[in-house]
Amino acid sequence: MKLTGLTAVVALCAGAAFAEPIAPGDVQYSEYGAVEASLSGAAGDPENGAAIMVNRGKGNCVACHAVTALSDAPFHGEVGPTLDGVGGYRSAEELRGIVANAKMTFEGSVMPAFYKTSGFIRPGDGYTGKAAKEEDLTPILTAQEVEDVVAFLMTLQDG
Amino acid sequence: MKLKAMTALCATLAMAAPVVIAGGADDDTMVINGEIEMVTKTAAPEHMDNVSEIMSGWHFRSDETQALQLDDFDNPGMIFVDQAIDAWNTVEGSAEKACASCHEGPESMEGVRAVYPKWNESAGEVRTLAMQINDCRTNQMGAEPYKYDSVPMASMEALISVQSRGMPVNVAIDGPVAETWEQGKELYYTRTGQLELSCASCHEENYGNYIRADHLSQGQINGFPVYRLKNAKLNTAHGRFKGCVRDTRAETYSPGSPEFVALELYVASRGNGLSVEAPSVRN
């Protein structure tokens, strides 16, 4: 983990090809919770992003949000606002920050942080109800998966 | 960039004051067996913050599920009550006694469920109904305790609860239980697990909203033990708590643990004024 600062720099400077992902603990949030640089150093794949958003073990975003473009997946939730058109009024930087850790944008939000690994109360081992095995959890989404979700959200232009 | 920052700020401000619409609960009325009129919505007790009206989880279920609770012949939970009547009369343990040896018929339990969990003076502890049942089994009967969240336990709780059906929940929160109640309140608002959600995140901030296919209720326990269509058995409140905590990707507490006893006292008190409904039916 000593290398993380360096890795972040590498990720910022180097092209996509050799970039190491920015570790969850090293993500830099702006005052309003936005994240400038790609977490993986690579562009996102919107199609994979859509798949992650409806996957229960991954984003499961539709548990809380309605998204017309994903209406093939059943049972969209109402806990969060609809995401239709969100790519039109939010920048990729803002969306990256919201997906990585929404609490940096919306204080006290019920929306879970998808790219965060420590600082939890009674962290569990996934959905087993047992104690987590490692001190640092695996983030719910990988750096590339966050980028994929952001790329998909950017396609939601009208709503 | 200036414009974007502004938009972000505006959106954040708009979000900062969420209008929580306490929608989603229907306006049906619950009358059991055509005669017991149930209070399923009433003013929130004074000790409760952020909620003005308390509602039974029944209001958030489909018409079909609701209907199953309106008549004891349709209510699958009543089968377990019948089994518990047998257990009530069965001699068990080294003292060669049954519940009936000390308490006569189950009707003698009228009013009991409405005030539990409550303080037990001689033991100097807050006791849930399950703890009291096991205290009788071990200390009075010399029998094995029931497993805390087992079906025999849930069934016995249901038999005792049904004697108070329609009576208002009236759990004390002051005096010797005050400290435990505060502990339960703290647990209710603690955001646990990798999803960082508390009971309040779902059942106070979002009741009435759908989360996937589930319509979020206020998470009241006036209907416990509950027959769930999902697992086709009676379920205890601690079993439900465990499932909800697990769903936050957290390490749960165990049924019967001091933490869940405190949480039960607190959650029960949030239902003060609602009718005892057990055994209720949910999906």
mmCIF file with all atom_site columns, N, CA and C in Angstrom, chain A residues 32 54 56-57 60 62-63 74-75 77-79 90-91 94 103 105-106 108-110 112 116 120-124 126-129 131 137-138 140, chain B residues 1 4-5 7-9 11-12 15 190-197 201 205-206 208-213 215-216 246-253:
data_model
loop_
_atom_site.group_PDB
_atom_site.id
_atom_site.type_symbol
_atom_site.label_atom_id
_atom_site.label_alt_id
_atom_site.label_comp_id
_atom_site.label_asym_id
_atom_site.label_entity_id
_atom_site.label_seq_id
_atom_site.pdbx_PDB_ins_code
_atom_site.Cartn_x
_atom_site.Cartn_y
_atom_site.Cartn_z
_atom_site.occupancy
_atom_site.B_iso_or_equiv
_atom_site.pdbx_formal_charge
_atom_site.auth_seq_id
_atom_site.auth_comp_id
_atom_site.auth_asym_id
_atom_site.auth_atom_id
_atom_site.pdbx_PDB_model_num
ATOM 1   N N  . TYR A 1 32  ? -17.318 19.946  -3.783  1.00 0.00 ? 32  TYR A N  1
ATOM 2   C CA . TYR A 1 32  ? -18.705 19.498  -3.973  1.00 0.00 ? 32  TYR A CA 1
ATOM 3   C C  . TYR A 1 32  ? -18.822 18.011  -4.242  1.00 0.00 ? 32  TYR A C  1
ATOM 4   N N  . VAL A 1 54  ? -28.028 -3.046  -13.092 1.00 0.00 ? 54  VAL A N  1
ATOM 5   C CA . VAL A 1 54  ? -29.172 -3.913  -12.787 1.00 0.00 ? 54  VAL A CA 1
ATOM 6   C C  . VAL A 1 54  ? -28.752 -5.195  -12.069 1.00 0.00 ? 54  VAL A C  1
ATOM 7   N N  . ARG A 1 56  ? -27.747 -7.389  -9.121  1.00 0.00 ? 56  ARG A N  1
ATOM 8   C CA . ARG A 1 56  ? -27.976 -7.325  -7.672  1.00 0.00 ? 56  ARG A CA 1
ATOM 9   C C  . ARG A 1 56  ? -26.704 -7.360  -6.842  1.00 0.00 ? 56  ARG A C  1
ATOM 10  N N  . GLY A 1 57  ? -25.724 -8.147  -7.283  1.00 0.00 ? 57  GLY A N  1
ATOM 11  C CA . GLY A 1 57  ? -24.493 -8.270  -6.508  1.00 0.00 ? 57  GLY A CA 1
ATOM 12  C C  . GLY A 1 57  ? -23.512 -7.149  -6.791  1.00 0.00 ? 57  GLY A C  1
ATOM 13  N N  . ASN A 1 60  ? -26.650 -2.683  -8.413  1.00 0.00 ? 60  ASN A N  1
ATOM 14  C CA . ASN A 1 60  ? -28.034 -2.797  -7.951  1.00 0.00 ? 60  ASN A CA 1
ATOM 15  C C  . ASN A 1 60  ? -28.675 -1.416  -7.817  1.00 0.00 ? 60  ASN A C  1
ATOM 16  N N  . VAL A 1 62  ? -30.862 0.054   -9.598  1.00 0.00 ? 62  VAL A N  1
ATOM 17  C CA . VAL A 1 62  ? -32.308 0.120   -9.803  1.00 0.00 ? 62  VAL A CA 1
ATOM 18  C C  . VAL A 1 62  ? -33.100 -0.303  -8.562  1.00 0.00 ? 62  VAL A C  1
ATOM 19  N N  . ALA A 1 63  ? -32.422 -0.855  -7.561  1.00 0.00 ? 63  ALA A N  1
ATOM 20  C CA . ALA A 1 63  ? -33.126 -1.115  -6.296  1.00 0.00 ? 63  ALA A CA 1
ATOM 21  C C  . ALA A 1 63  ? -33.674 0.194   -5.735  1.00 0.00 ? 63  ALA A C  1
ATOM 22  N N  . PRO A 1 74  ? -36.699 -5.732  -13.922 1.00 0.00 ? 74  PRO A N  1
ATOM 23  C CA . PRO A 1 74  ? -37.913 -5.483  -13.142 1.00 0.00 ? 74  PRO A CA 1
ATOM 24  C C  . PRO A 1 74  ? -37.662 -4.684  -11.864 1.00 0.00 ? 74  PRO A C  1
ATOM 25  N N  . PHE A 1 75  ? -38.726 -4.123  -11.337 1.00 0.00 ? 75  PHE A N  1
ATOM 26  C CA . PHE A 1 75  ? -38.757 -3.565  -9.977  1.00 0.00 ? 75  PHE A CA 1
ATOM 27  C C  . PHE A 1 75  ? -37.778 -2.420  -9.720  1.00 0.00 ? 75  PHE A C  1
ATOM 28  N N  . GLY A 1 77  ? -36.694 0.970   -7.920  1.00 0.00 ? 77  GLY A N  1
ATOM 29  C CA . GLY A 1 77  ? -37.035 1.532   -6.613  1.00 0.00 ? 77  GLY A CA 1
ATOM 30  C C  . GLY A 1 77  ? -37.358 3.012   -6.649  1.00 0.00 ? 77  GLY A C  1
ATOM 31  N N  . GLU A 1 78  ? -37.767 3.531   -5.483  1.00 0.00 ? 78  GLU A N  1
ATOM 32  C CA . GLU A 1 78  ? -38.156 4.942   -5.360  1.00 0.00 ? 78  GLU A CA 1
ATOM 33  C C  . GLU A 1 78  ? -37.383 5.655   -4.256  1.00 0.00 ? 78  GLU A C  1
ATOM 34  N N  . VAL A 1 79  ? -36.367 4.995   -3.725  1.00 0.00 ? 79  VAL A N  1
ATOM 35  C CA . VAL A 1 79  ? -35.628 5.591   -2.609  1.00 0.00 ? 79  VAL A CA 1
ATOM 36  C C  . VAL A 1 79  ? -34.798 6.788   -3.086  1.00 0.00 ? 79  VAL A C  1
ATOM 37  N N  . ARG A 1 90  ? -25.625 16.683  -15.206 1.00 0.00 ? 90  ARG A N  1
ATOM 38  C CA . ARG A 1 90  ? -24.450 16.458  -14.355 1.00 0.00 ? 90  ARG A CA 1
ATOM 39  C C  . ARG A 1 90  ? -23.259 16.133  -15.235 1.00 0.00 ? 90  ARG A C  1
ATOM 40  N N  . SER A 1 91  ? -22.075 16.539  -14.810 1.00 0.00 ? 91  SER A N  1
ATOM 41  C CA . SER A 1 91  ? -20.858 16.231  -15.565 1.00 0.00 ? 91  SER A CA 1
ATOM 42  C C  . SER A 1 91  ? -20.357 14.839  -15.189 1.00 0.00 ? 91  SER A C  1
ATOM 43  N N  . GLU A 1 94  ? -18.797 14.903  -11.763 1.00 0.00 ? 94  GLU A N  1
ATOM 44  C CA . GLU A 1 94  ? -19.771 14.859  -10.655 1.00 0.00 ? 94  GLU A CA 1
ATOM 45  C C  . GLU A 1 94  ? -20.319 13.446  -10.479 1.00 0.00 ? 94  GLU A C  1
ATOM 46  N N  . LYS A 1 103 ? -21.775 10.371  -0.420  1.00 0.00 ? 103 LYS A N  1
ATOM 47  C CA . LYS A 1 103 ? -21.856 11.214  0.768   1.00 0.00 ? 103 LYS A CA 1
ATOM 48  C C  . LYS A 1 103 ? -20.975 12.460  0.648   1.00 0.00 ? 103 LYS A C  1
ATOM 49  N N  . THR A 1 105 ? -21.031 14.297  -1.976  1.00 0.00 ? 105 THR A N  1
ATOM 50  C CA . THR A 1 105 ? -21.893 15.250  -2.680  1.00 0.00 ? 105 THR A CA 1
ATOM 51  C C  . THR A 1 105 ? -23.150 15.550  -1.863  1.00 0.00 ? 105 THR A C  1
ATOM 52  N N  . PHE A 1 106 ? -23.765 14.497  -1.349  1.00 0.00 ? 106 PHE A N  1
ATOM 53  C CA . PHE A 1 106 ? -25.001 14.648  -0.567  1.00 0.00 ? 106 PHE A CA 1
ATOM 54  C C  . PHE A 1 106 ? -24.714 14.206  0.855   1.00 0.00 ? 106 PHE A C  1
ATOM 55  N N  . GLY A 1 108 ? -24.818 12.845  4.349   1.00 0.00 ? 108 GLY A N  1
ATOM 56  C CA . GLY A 1 108 ? -25.748 11.966  5.059   1.00 0.00 ? 108 GLY A CA 1
ATOM 57  C C  . GLY A 1 108 ? -26.637 11.126  4.151   1.00 0.00 ? 108 GLY A C  1
ATOM 58  N N  . SER A 1 109 ? -26.324 11.088  2.858   1.00 0.00 ? 109 SER A N  1
ATOM 59  C CA . SER A 1 109 ? -27.163 10.347  1.911   1.00 0.00 ? 109 SER A CA 1
ATOM 60  C C  . SER A 1 109 ? -27.311 8.884   2.305   1.00 0.00 ? 109 SER A C  1
ATOM 61  N N  . VAL A 1 110 ? -28.472 8.300   1.984   1.00 0.00 ? 110 VAL A N  1
ATOM 62  C CA . VAL A 1 110 ? -28.625 6.856   2.201   1.00 0.00 ? 110 VAL A CA 1
ATOM 63  C C  . VAL A 1 110 ? -27.957 6.080   1.061   1.00 0.00 ? 110 VAL A C  1
ATOM 64  N N  . PRO A 1 112 ? -25.350 4.180   -0.842  1.00 0.00 ? 112 PRO A N  1
ATOM 65  C CA . PRO A 1 112 ? -24.082 3.581   -0.419  1.00 0.00 ? 112 PRO A CA 1
ATOM 66  C C  . PRO A 1 112 ? -22.903 4.089   -1.252  1.00 0.00 ? 112 PRO A C  1
ATOM 67  N N  . LYS A 1 116 ? -15.331 2.490   -1.767  1.00 0.00 ? 116 LYS A N  1
ATOM 68  C CA . LYS A 1 116 ? -14.845 2.843   -0.433  1.00 0.00 ? 116 LYS A CA 1
ATOM 69  C C  . LYS A 1 116 ? -14.570 1.537   0.284   1.00 0.00 ? 116 LYS A C  1
ATOM 70  N N  . PHE A 1 120 ? -16.097 1.615   8.139   1.00 0.00 ? 120 PHE A N  1
ATOM 71  C CA . PHE A 1 120 ? -17.458 1.118   8.337   1.00 0.00 ? 120 PHE A CA 1
ATOM 72  C C  . PHE A 1 120 ? -17.678 0.655   9.774   1.00 0.00 ? 120 PHE A C  1
ATOM 73  N N  . ILE A 1 121 ? -18.933 0.669   10.212  1.00 0.00 ? 121 ILE A N  1
ATOM 74  C CA . ILE A 1 121 ? -19.299 0.139   11.526  1.00 0.00 ? 121 ILE A CA 1
ATOM 75  C C  . ILE A 1 121 ? -19.794 -1.289  11.344  1.00 0.00 ? 121 ILE A C  1
ATOM 76  N N  . ARG A 1 122 ? -19.195 -2.230  12.051  1.00 0.00 ? 122 ARG A N  1
ATOM 77  C CA . ARG A 1 122 ? -19.539 -3.649  11.956  1.00 0.00 ? 122 ARG A CA 1
ATOM 78  C C  . ARG A 1 122 ? -19.569 -4.165  10.521  1.00 0.00 ? 122 ARG A C  1
ATOM 79  N N  . PRO A 1 123 ? -18.495 -3.957  9.775   1.00 0.00 ? 123 PRO A N  1
ATOM 80  C CA . PRO A 1 123 ? -18.481 -4.450  8.394   1.00 0.00 ? 123 PRO A CA 1
ATOM 81  C C  . PRO A 1 123 ? -18.653 -5.960  8.349   1.00 0.00 ? 123 PRO A C  1
ATOM 82  N N  . GLY A 1 124 ? -19.422 -6.428  7.397   1.00 0.00 ? 124 GLY A N  1
ATOM 83  C CA . GLY A 1 124 ? -19.691 -7.855  7.275   1.00 0.00 ? 124 GLY A CA 1
ATOM 84  C C  . GLY A 1 124 ? -18.931 -8.464  6.112   1.00 0.00 ? 124 GLY A C  1
ATOM 85  N N  . GLY A 1 126 ? -19.607 -9.668  3.002   1.00 0.00 ? 126 GLY A N  1
ATOM 86  C CA . GLY A 1 126 ? -20.683 -9.642  2.005   1.00 0.00 ? 126 GLY A CA 1
ATOM 87  C C  . GLY A 1 126 ? -22.037 -9.674  2.700   1.00 0.00 ? 126 GLY A C  1
ATOM 88  N N  . TYR A 1 127 ? -22.936 -10.503 2.177   1.00 0.00 ? 127 TYR A N  1
ATOM 89  C CA . TYR A 1 127 ? -24.279 -10.605 2.757   1.00 0.00 ? 127 TYR A CA 1
ATOM 90  C C  . TYR A 1 127 ? -24.441 -11.825 3.658   1.00 0.00 ? 127 TYR A C  1
ATOM 91  N N  . THR A 1 128 ? -23.319 -12.299 4.264   1.00 0.00 ? 128 THR A N  1
ATOM 92  C CA . THR A 1 128 ? -23.422 -13.498 5.100   1.00 0.00 ? 128 THR A CA 1
ATOM 93  C C  . THR A 1 128 ? -23.884 -13.185 6.521   1.00 0.00 ? 128 THR A C  1
ATOM 94  N N  . GLY A 1 129 ? -23.778 -11.937 6.939   1.00 0.00 ? 129 GLY A N  1
ATOM 95  C CA . GLY A 1 129 ? -24.095 -11.595 8.325   1.00 0.00 ? 129 GLY A CA 1
ATOM 96  C C  . GLY A 1 129 ? -22.932 -11.852 9.271   1.00 0.00 ? 129 GLY A C  1
ATOM 97  N N  . ALA A 1 131 ? -18.754 -11.490 10.402  1.00 0.00 ? 131 ALA A N  1
ATOM 98  C CA . ALA A 1 131 ? -17.800 -10.376 10.407  1.00 0.00 ? 131 ALA A CA 1
ATOM 99  C C  . ALA A 1 131 ? -16.915 -10.433 9.159   1.00 0.00 ? 131 ALA A C  1
ATOM 100 N N  . LEU A 1 137 ? -12.239 -3.702  3.227   1.00 0.00 ? 137 LEU A N  1
ATOM 101 C CA . LEU A 1 137 ? -13.152 -4.490  2.399   1.00 0.00 ? 137 LEU A CA 1
ATOM 102 C C  . LEU A 1 137 ? -12.801 -4.315  0.922   1.00 0.00 ? 137 LEU A C  1
ATOM 103 N N  . THR A 1 138 ? -13.316 -5.220  0.115   1.00 0.00 ? 138 THR A N  1
ATOM 104 C CA . THR A 1 138 ? -13.225 -5.035  -1.326  1.00 0.00 ? 138 THR A CA 1
ATOM 105 C C  . THR A 1 138 ? -14.305 -4.016  -1.694  1.00 0.00 ? 138 THR A C  1
ATOM 106 N N  . ILE A 1 140 ? -17.377 -2.270  -3.541  1.00 0.00 ? 140 ILE A N  1
ATOM 107 C CA . ILE A 1 140 ? -18.502 -2.954  -4.196  1.00 0.00 ? 140 ILE A CA 1
ATOM 108 C C  . ILE A 1 140 ? -18.283 -2.962  -5.711  1.00 0.00 ? 140 ILE A C  1
ATOM 109 N N  . MET B 2 1   ? -16.859 25.790  -16.174 1.00 0.00 ? 1   MET B N  1
ATOM 110 C CA . MET B 2 1   ? -16.724 25.125  -14.862 1.00 0.00 ? 1   MET B CA 1
ATOM 111 C C  . MET B 2 1   ? -17.541 25.846  -13.791 1.00 0.00 ? 1   MET B C  1
ATOM 112 N N  . LYS B 2 4   ? -21.069 24.745  -13.916 1.00 0.00 ? 4   LYS B N  1
ATOM 113 C CA . LYS B 2 4   ? -21.266 23.391  -13.393 1.00 0.00 ? 4   LYS B CA 1
ATOM 114 C C  . LYS B 2 4   ? -21.280 23.394  -11.875 1.00 0.00 ? 4   LYS B C  1
ATOM 115 N N  . ALA B 2 5   ? -20.359 24.134  -11.312 1.00 0.00 ? 5   ALA B N  1
ATOM 116 C CA . ALA B 2 5   ? -20.304 24.193  -9.853  1.00 0.00 ? 5   ALA B CA 1
ATOM 117 C C  . ALA B 2 5   ? -21.631 24.725  -9.318  1.00 0.00 ? 5   ALA B C  1
ATOM 118 N N  . THR B 2 7   ? -24.581 24.529  -10.764 1.00 0.00 ? 7   THR B N  1
ATOM 119 C CA . THR B 2 7   ? -25.627 23.510  -10.918 1.00 0.00 ? 7   THR B CA 1
ATOM 120 C C  . THR B 2 7   ? -25.512 22.486  -9.796  1.00 0.00 ? 7   THR B C  1
ATOM 121 N N  . ALA B 2 8   ? -24.272 22.104  -9.537  1.00 0.00 ? 8   ALA B N  1
ATOM 122 C CA . ALA B 2 8   ? -24.054 21.105  -8.493  1.00 0.00 ? 8   ALA B CA 1
ATOM 123 C C  . ALA B 2 8   ? -24.579 21.641  -7.164  1.00 0.00 ? 8   ALA B C  1
ATOM 124 N N  . LEU B 2 9   ? -24.286 22.904  -6.924  1.00 0.00 ? 9   LEU B N  1
ATOM 125 C CA . LEU B 2 9   ? -24.688 23.510  -5.661  1.00 0.00 ? 9   LEU B CA 1
ATOM 126 C C  . LEU B 2 9   ? -26.217 23.535  -5.564  1.00 0.00 ? 9   LEU B C  1
ATOM 127 N N  . ALA B 2 11  ? -28.365 21.687  -7.100  1.00 0.00 ? 11  ALA B N  1
ATOM 128 C CA . ALA B 2 11  ? -28.905 20.337  -6.939  1.00 0.00 ? 11  ALA B CA 1
ATOM 129 C C  . ALA B 2 11  ? -28.709 19.876  -5.501  1.00 0.00 ? 11  ALA B C  1
ATOM 130 N N  . THR B 2 12  ? -27.543 20.208  -4.953  1.00 0.00 ? 12  THR B N  1
ATOM 131 C CA . THR B 2 12  ? -27.261 19.779  -3.580  1.00 0.00 ? 12  THR B CA 1
ATOM 132 C C  . THR B 2 12  ? -28.252 20.438  -2.620  1.00 0.00 ? 12  THR B C  1
ATOM 133 N N  . MET B 2 15  ? -31.520 18.866  -2.779  1.00 0.00 ? 15  MET B N  1
ATOM 134 C CA . MET B 2 15  ? -31.510 17.556  -2.153  1.00 0.00 ? 15  MET B CA 1
ATOM 135 C C  . MET B 2 15  ? -31.444 17.658  -0.629  1.00 0.00 ? 15  MET B C  1
ATOM 136 N N  . THR B 2 190 ? -27.801 3.811   14.139  1.00 0.00 ? 190 THR B N  1
ATOM 137 C CA . THR B 2 190 ? -26.412 3.570   13.736  1.00 0.00 ? 190 THR B CA 1
ATOM 138 C C  . THR B 2 190 ? -26.359 2.977   12.329  1.00 0.00 ? 190 THR B C  1
ATOM 139 N N  . ARG B 2 191 ? -25.560 3.598   11.473  1.00 0.00 ? 191 ARG B N  1
ATOM 140 C CA . ARG B 2 191 ? -25.473 3.132   10.087  1.00 0.00 ? 191 ARG B CA 1
ATOM 141 C C  . ARG B 2 191 ? -24.394 2.067   9.977   1.00 0.00 ? 191 ARG B C  1
ATOM 142 N N  . THR B 2 192 ? -24.829 0.822   9.755   1.00 0.00 ? 192 THR B N  1
ATOM 143 C CA . THR B 2 192 ? -23.896 -0.297  9.799   1.00 0.00 ? 192 THR B CA 1
ATOM 144 C C  . THR B 2 192 ? -23.541 -0.819  8.408   1.00 0.00 ? 192 THR B C  1
ATOM 145 N N  . GLY B 2 193 ? -22.464 -1.583  8.392   1.00 0.00 ? 193 GLY B N  1
ATOM 146 C CA . GLY B 2 193 ? -22.100 -2.369  7.221   1.00 0.00 ? 193 GLY B CA 1
ATOM 147 C C  . GLY B 2 193 ? -21.545 -1.553  6.067   1.00 0.00 ? 193 GLY B C  1
ATOM 148 N N  . GLN B 2 194 ? -21.171 -2.270  5.019   1.00 0.00 ? 194 GLN B N  1
ATOM 149 C CA . GLN B 2 194 ? -20.574 -1.608  3.868   1.00 0.00 ? 194 GLN B CA 1
ATOM 150 C C  . GLN B 2 194 ? -21.586 -0.692  3.170   1.00 0.00 ? 194 GLN B C  1
ATOM 151 N N  . LEU B 2 195 ? -22.887 -0.946  3.358   1.00 0.00 ? 195 LEU B N  1
ATOM 152 C CA . LEU B 2 195 ? -23.876 -0.070  2.728   1.00 0.00 ? 195 LEU B CA 1
ATOM 153 C C  . LEU B 2 195 ? -24.204 1.133   3.612   1.00 0.00 ? 195 LEU B C  1
ATOM 154 N N  . GLU B 2 196 ? -23.698 1.140   4.833   1.00 0.00 ? 196 GLU B N  1
ATOM 155 C CA . GLU B 2 196 ? -23.870 2.261   5.765   1.00 0.00 ? 196 GLU B CA 1
ATOM 156 C C  . GLU B 2 196 ? -25.330 2.699   5.867   1.00 0.00 ? 196 GLU B C  1
ATOM 157 N N  . LEU B 2 197 ? -26.181 1.740   6.228   1.00 0.00 ? 197 LEU B N  1
ATOM 158 C CA . LEU B 2 197 ? -27.602 2.033   6.396   1.00 0.00 ? 197 LEU B CA 1
ATOM 159 C C  . LEU B 2 197 ? -28.026 1.704   7.820   1.00 0.00 ? 197 LEU B C  1
ATOM 160 N N  . SER B 2 201 ? -32.676 4.659   8.068   1.00 0.00 ? 201 SER B N  1
ATOM 161 C CA . SER B 2 201 ? -32.479 4.946   6.637   1.00 0.00 ? 201 SER B CA 1
ATOM 162 C C  . SER B 2 201 ? -33.621 4.366   5.825   1.00 0.00 ? 201 SER B C  1
ATOM 163 N N  . GLU B 2 205 ? -36.822 7.175   7.066   1.00 0.00 ? 205 GLU B N  1
ATOM 164 C CA . GLU B 2 205 ? -36.660 8.117   5.950   1.00 0.00 ? 205 GLU B CA 1
ATOM 165 C C  . GLU B 2 205 ? -37.375 7.662   4.690   1.00 0.00 ? 205 GLU B C  1
ATOM 166 N N  . ASN B 2 206 ? -37.612 6.374   4.552   1.00 0.00 ? 206 ASN B N  1
ATOM 167 C CA . ASN B 2 206 ? -38.103 5.871   3.263   1.00 0.00 ? 206 ASN B CA 1
ATOM 168 C C  . ASN B 2 206 ? -39.329 4.978   3.311   1.00 0.00 ? 206 ASN B C  1
ATOM 169 N N  . GLY B 2 208 ? -42.932 3.737   2.726   1.00 0.00 ? 208 GLY B N  1
ATOM 170 C CA . GLY B 2 208 ? -43.819 4.160   1.635   1.00 0.00 ? 208 GLY B CA 1
ATOM 171 C C  . GLY B 2 208 ? -43.149 4.038   0.283   1.00 0.00 ? 208 GLY B C  1
ATOM 172 N N  . ASN B 2 209 ? -41.818 4.074   0.265   1.00 0.00 ? 209 ASN B N  1
ATOM 173 C CA . ASN B 2 209 ? -41.083 3.944   -0.999  1.00 0.00 ? 209 ASN B CA 1
ATOM 174 C C  . ASN B 2 209 ? -40.793 2.483   -1.308  1.00 0.00 ? 209 ASN B C  1
ATOM 175 N N  . TYR B 2 210 ? -40.679 2.215   -2.591  1.00 0.00 ? 210 TYR B N  1
ATOM 176 C CA . TYR B 2 210 ? -40.261 0.880   -3.003  1.00 0.00 ? 210 TYR B CA 1
ATOM 177 C C  . TYR B 2 210 ? -38.744 0.797   -3.011  1.00 0.00 ? 210 TYR B C  1
ATOM 178 N N  . ILE B 2 211 ? -38.222 -0.324  -2.498  1.00 0.00 ? 211 ILE B N  1
ATOM 179 C CA . ILE B 2 211 ? -36.811 -0.631  -2.639  1.00 0.00 ? 211 ILE B CA 1
ATOM 180 C C  . ILE B 2 211 ? -36.817 -1.974  -3.349  1.00 0.00 ? 211 ILE B C  1
ATOM 181 N N  . ARG B 2 212 ? -36.428 -1.986  -4.634  1.00 0.00 ? 212 ARG B N  1
ATOM 182 C CA . ARG B 2 212 ? -36.675 -3.148  -5.497  1.00 0.00 ? 212 ARG B CA 1
ATOM 183 C C  . ARG B 2 212 ? -38.156 -3.522  -5.424  1.00 0.00 ? 212 ARG B C  1
ATOM 184 N N  . ALA B 2 213 ? -38.454 -4.798  -5.219  1.00 0.00 ? 213 ALA B N  1
ATOM 185 C CA . ALA B 2 213 ? -39.859 -5.211  -5.239  1.00 0.00 ? 213 ALA B CA 1
ATOM 186 C C  . ALA B 2 213 ? -40.545 -4.986  -3.902  1.00 0.00 ? 213 ALA B C  1
ATOM 187 N N  . HIS B 2 215 ? -42.011 -3.007  -0.682  1.00 0.00 ? 215 HIS B N  1
ATOM 188 C CA . HIS B 2 215 ? -42.589 -1.732  -0.293  1.00 0.00 ? 215 HIS B CA 1
ATOM 189 C C  . HIS B 2 215 ? -42.186 -1.494  1.159   1.00 0.00 ? 215 HIS B C  1
ATOM 190 N N  . LEU B 2 216 ? -41.380 -0.486  1.399   1.00 0.00 ? 216 LEU B N  1
ATOM 191 C CA . LEU B 2 216 ? -40.847 -0.271  2.751   1.00 0.00 ? 216 LEU B CA 1
ATOM 192 C C  . LEU B 2 216 ? -41.924 0.193   3.720   1.00 0.00 ? 216 LEU B C  1
ATOM 193 N N  . ARG B 2 246 ? -28.150 -7.828  8.222   1.00 0.00 ? 246 ARG B N  1
ATOM 194 C CA . ARG B 2 246 ? -27.333 -8.554  7.237   1.00 0.00 ? 246 ARG B CA 1
ATOM 195 C C  . ARG B 2 246 ? -27.413 -7.865  5.867   1.00 0.00 ? 246 ARG B C  1
ATOM 196 N N  . ASP B 2 247 ? -28.586 -7.363  5.532   1.00 0.00 ? 247 ASP B N  1
ATOM 197 C CA . ASP B 2 247 ? -28.765 -6.720  4.233   1.00 0.00 ? 247 ASP B CA 1
ATOM 198 C C  . ASP B 2 247 ? -28.039 -5.383  4.105   1.00 0.00 ? 247 ASP B C  1
ATOM 199 N N  . THR B 2 248 ? -27.466 -4.891  5.192   1.00 0.00 ? 248 THR B N  1
ATOM 200 C CA . THR B 2 248 ? -26.620 -3.701  5.074   1.00 0.00 ? 248 THR B CA 1
ATOM 201 C C  . THR B 2 248 ? -25.156 -4.126  4.864   1.00 0.00 ? 248 THR B C  1
ATOM 202 N N  . ARG B 2 249 ? -24.937 -5.402  4.618   1.00 0.00 ? 249 ARG B N  1
ATOM 203 C CA . ARG B 2 249 ? -23.592 -5.986  4.512   1.00 0.00 ? 249 ARG B CA 1
ATOM 204 C C  . ARG B 2 249 ? -22.814 -5.755  5.800   1.00 0.00 ? 249 ARG B C  1
ATOM 205 N N  . ALA B 2 250 ? -23.491 -6.046  6.909   1.00 0.00 ? 250 ALA B N  1
ATOM 206 C CA . ALA B 2 250 ? -22.865 -5.864  8.222   1.00 0.00 ? 250 ALA B CA 1
ATOM 207 C C  . ALA B 2 250 ? -22.762 -7.198  8.937   1.00 0.00 ? 250 ALA B C  1
ATOM 208 N N  . GLU B 2 251 ? -21.946 -7.212  9.979   1.00 0.00 ? 251 GLU B N  1
ATOM 209 C CA . GLU B 2 251 ? -21.937 -8.336  10.911  1.00 0.00 ? 251 GLU B CA 1
ATOM 210 C C  . GLU B 2 251 ? -23.154 -8.149  11.808  1.00 0.00 ? 251 GLU B C  1
ATOM 211 N N  . THR B 2 252 ? -24.036 -9.131  11.848  1.00 0.00 ? 252 THR B N  1
ATOM 212 C CA . THR B 2 252 ? -25.271 -8.951  12.622  1.00 0.00 ? 252 THR B CA 1
ATOM 213 C C  . THR B 2 252 ? -25.033 -9.254  14.106  1.00 0.00 ? 252 THR B C  1
ATOM 214 N N  . TYR B 2 253 ? -26.004 -8.916  14.919  1.00 0.00 ? 253 TYR B N  1
ATOM 215 C CA . TYR B 2 253 ? -26.043 -9.385  16.307  1.00 0.00 ? 253 TYR B CA 1
ATOM 216 C C  . TYR B 2 253 ? -26.840 -10.688 16.314  1.00 0.00 ? 253 TYR B C  1
#
